[in-house]
C-alpha positions as a Python dict, from the first residue, in 0.01 Angstrom:
ca = {
    (1, 'M'): (0, 0, 0),
    (2, 'Q'): (-73, -251, 274),
    (3, 'V'): (298, -286, 353),
    (4, 'A'): (318, 88, 416),
    (5, 'E'): (17, 71, 648),
    (6, 'E'): (173, -215, 846),
    (7, 'M'): (502, -27, 870),
    (8, 'S'): (334, 288, 996),
    (9, 'M'): (144, 84, 1256),
    (10, 'N'): (472, -73, 1373),
    (11, 'I'): (638, 268, 1392),
    (12, 'I'): (347, 408, 1594),
    (13, 'E'): (363, 114, 1836),
    (14, 'E'): (738, 158, 1871),
    (15, 'L'): (699, 530, 1935),
    (16, 'N'): (440, 467, 2204),
    (17, 'G'): (677, 223, 2374),
    (18, 'N'): (968, 466, 2344),
    (19, 'I'): (765, 751, 2490),
    (20, 'G'): (684, 533, 2792),
    (21, 'N'): (1051, 442, 2836),
    (22, 'I'): (1163, 803, 2800),
    (23, 'A'): (907, 916, 3058),
    (24, 'L'): (1034, 652, 3303),
    (25, 'K'): (1397, 751, 3242),
    (26, 'L'): (1313, 1120, 3287),
    (27, 'R'): (1136, 1048, 3613),
    (28, 'G'): (1437, 855, 3743),
    (29, 'F'): (1676, 1125, 3620),
    (30, 'I'): (1478, 1401, 3792),
    (31, 'R'): (1462, 1197, 4113),
    (32, 'D'): (1842, 1153, 4104),
    (33, 'Q'): (1895, 1523, 4040),
    (34, 'V'): (1673, 1620, 4333),
    (35, 'A'): (1847, 1370, 4561),
    (36, 'S'): (2196, 1492, 4467),
    (37, 'F'): (2083, 1854, 4505),
    (38, 'K'): (1956, 1785, 4856),
    (39, 'K'): (2284, 1608, 4941),
    (40, 'K'): (2489, 1903, 4815),
    (41, 'R'): (2276, 2146, 5012),
    (42, 'S'): (2327, 1953, 5333),
    (43, 'C'): (2703, 1943, 5264),
    (44, 'Y'): (2711, 2320, 5220),
    (45, 'R'): (2518, 2360, 5542),
    (46, 'G'): (2775, 2142, 5716),
    (47, 'F'): (3061, 2355, 5578),
    (48, 'G'): (2890, 2670, 5703),
    (49, 'R'): (2909, 2540, 6061),
    (50, 'N'): (3283, 2478, 6055),
}
């Protein structure tokens, strides 16, 4: 029984770490998407002038 308890504790700790990593990755991904979207929009604006 104790082995199962230790395993579940390890899994919970791992999950907590993974959730933190995923949140950080998502934040970076969203920031990149917003940046590329702004770049594209400024490109389109530039094309409109020509």
